[in-house]
Every structure is written in structure tokens, then in C-alpha cells.
Coordinates of C-alpha atoms in Angstrom, one line a residue:
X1 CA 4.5 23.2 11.5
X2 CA 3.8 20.5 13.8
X3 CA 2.8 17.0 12.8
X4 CA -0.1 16.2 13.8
X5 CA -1.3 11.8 13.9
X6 CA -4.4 10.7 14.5
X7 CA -4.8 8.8 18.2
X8 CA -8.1 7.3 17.0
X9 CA -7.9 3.3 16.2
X10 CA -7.6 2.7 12.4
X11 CA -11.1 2.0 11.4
X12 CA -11.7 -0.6 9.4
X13 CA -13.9 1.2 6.7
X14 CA -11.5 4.3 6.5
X15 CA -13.1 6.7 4.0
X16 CA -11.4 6.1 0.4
X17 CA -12.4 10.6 0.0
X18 CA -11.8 13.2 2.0
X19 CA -13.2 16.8 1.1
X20 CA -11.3 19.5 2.3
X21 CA -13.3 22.5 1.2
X22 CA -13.5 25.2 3.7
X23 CA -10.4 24.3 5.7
X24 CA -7.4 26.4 6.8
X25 CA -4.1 25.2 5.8
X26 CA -3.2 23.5 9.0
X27 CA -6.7 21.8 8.9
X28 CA -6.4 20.2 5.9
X29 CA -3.1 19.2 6.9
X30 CA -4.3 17.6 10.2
X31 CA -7.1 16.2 8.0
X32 CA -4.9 14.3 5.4
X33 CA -2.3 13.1 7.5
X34 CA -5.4 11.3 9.4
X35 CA -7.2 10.0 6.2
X36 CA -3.6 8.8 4.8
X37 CA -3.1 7.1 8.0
X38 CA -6.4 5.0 8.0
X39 CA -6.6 4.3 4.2
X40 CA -2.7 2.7 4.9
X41 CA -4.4 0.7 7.8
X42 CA -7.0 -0.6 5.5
X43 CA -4.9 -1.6 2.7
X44 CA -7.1 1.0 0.4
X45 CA -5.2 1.2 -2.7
X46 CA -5.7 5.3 -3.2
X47 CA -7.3 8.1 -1.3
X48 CA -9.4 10.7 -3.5
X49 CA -8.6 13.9 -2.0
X50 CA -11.3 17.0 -2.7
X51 CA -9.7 20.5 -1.8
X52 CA -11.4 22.3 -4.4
X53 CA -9.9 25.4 -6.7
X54 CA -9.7 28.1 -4.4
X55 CA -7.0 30.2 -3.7
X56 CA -4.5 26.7 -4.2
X57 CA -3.5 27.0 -0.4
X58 CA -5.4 23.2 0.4
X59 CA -4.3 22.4 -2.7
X60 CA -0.3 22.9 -2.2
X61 CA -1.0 21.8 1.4
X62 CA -2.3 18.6 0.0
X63 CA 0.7 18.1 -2.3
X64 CA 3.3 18.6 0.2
X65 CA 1.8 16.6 2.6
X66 CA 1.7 13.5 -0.4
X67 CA 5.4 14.4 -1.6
X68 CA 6.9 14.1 1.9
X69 CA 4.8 10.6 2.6
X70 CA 7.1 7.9 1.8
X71 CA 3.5 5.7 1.3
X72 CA 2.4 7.5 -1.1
X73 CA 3.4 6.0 -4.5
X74 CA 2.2 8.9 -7.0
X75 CA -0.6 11.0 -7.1
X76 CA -2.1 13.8 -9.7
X77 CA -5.0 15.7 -10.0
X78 CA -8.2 13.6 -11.0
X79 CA -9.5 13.3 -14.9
X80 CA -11.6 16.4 -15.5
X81 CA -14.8 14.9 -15.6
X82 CA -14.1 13.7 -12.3
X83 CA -13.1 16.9 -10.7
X84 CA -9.9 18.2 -12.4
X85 CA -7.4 20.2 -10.4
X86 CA -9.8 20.5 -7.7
X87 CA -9.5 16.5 -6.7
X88 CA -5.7 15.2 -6.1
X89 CA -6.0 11.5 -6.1
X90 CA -2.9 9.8 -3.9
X91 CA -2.0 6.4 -5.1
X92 CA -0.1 3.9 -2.2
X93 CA 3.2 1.8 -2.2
X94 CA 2.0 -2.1 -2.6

């Protein structure tokens, strides 16, 4: 799979929540390698990260995309009242 960056200026208020719903693999890919990129611009301290229950394919999209990000500090699924295994919150390096 091809890395795909986003070619659009960092904007300064970068979105701290993405939702994924609905996407293909590769979309949500695309998606949260552009969201990762402009929350690390704006010095946002997390990104929330909706991909819903589903089959799982966002969700392990999501996951691998986090693990392989050297940014990306930590993340886990969000407090169940909050959206449980259906929200994969991706804290950053300092």
C-alpha cells in the first residue's frame, strides 16, 4: 500500500476528530494519515478517531496506521460512554 500525505497547508484549526464511518480501508488510511499530519502541525495533544464497530477493517486500519507513526505516543479505544471500541483515541509524543 502506498503512502499517501496530504499536500494541503497545515491548517491552523486542524480538526481534534475524524469520523471514519463508511470508508474503505485505503480511505480511512488516506484520511488518518492527513488528520495525524495536521493535528502534529497544530501541536493538538490527541486526535479522537471515530471508525465505528463494523466489520473491524477501519478499525485495524486505524491501529496500524497509529502503531507505525513514530508521533504517536499511545492510543486505546475511548471510555465506553464516550464511544468504546468504536472511537480509538491517538495520544502524541510532547
Amino acid at each position: 500500500a502506498q503512502k499517501v500525505r496530504s499536500t494541503a497547508p497545515p491548517a491552523r484549526d486542524a480538526p481534534m476528530e475524524i469520523d471514519l464511518r463508511g470508508l474503505r480501508g485505503d480511505e480511512a488510511e488516506a484520511v488518518t494519515l492527513a488528520a495525524l499530519d495536521a493535528a502534529v502541525l497544530s501541536d493538538h495533544p490527541y486526535l479522537r478517531i471515530i471508525h465505528g464497530m463494523g466489520t473491524g477493517v477501519v478499525r485495524e486500519t486505524v491501529r496500524r496506521v497509529l502503531t507505525q507513526d513514530k508521533r504517536v505516543r499511545q492510543f486505546e479505544f475511548a471510555p465506553r460512554n464516550q464511544g468504546g471500541t468504536g472511537v480509538t483515541i491517538a495520544e502524541f509524543v510532547a
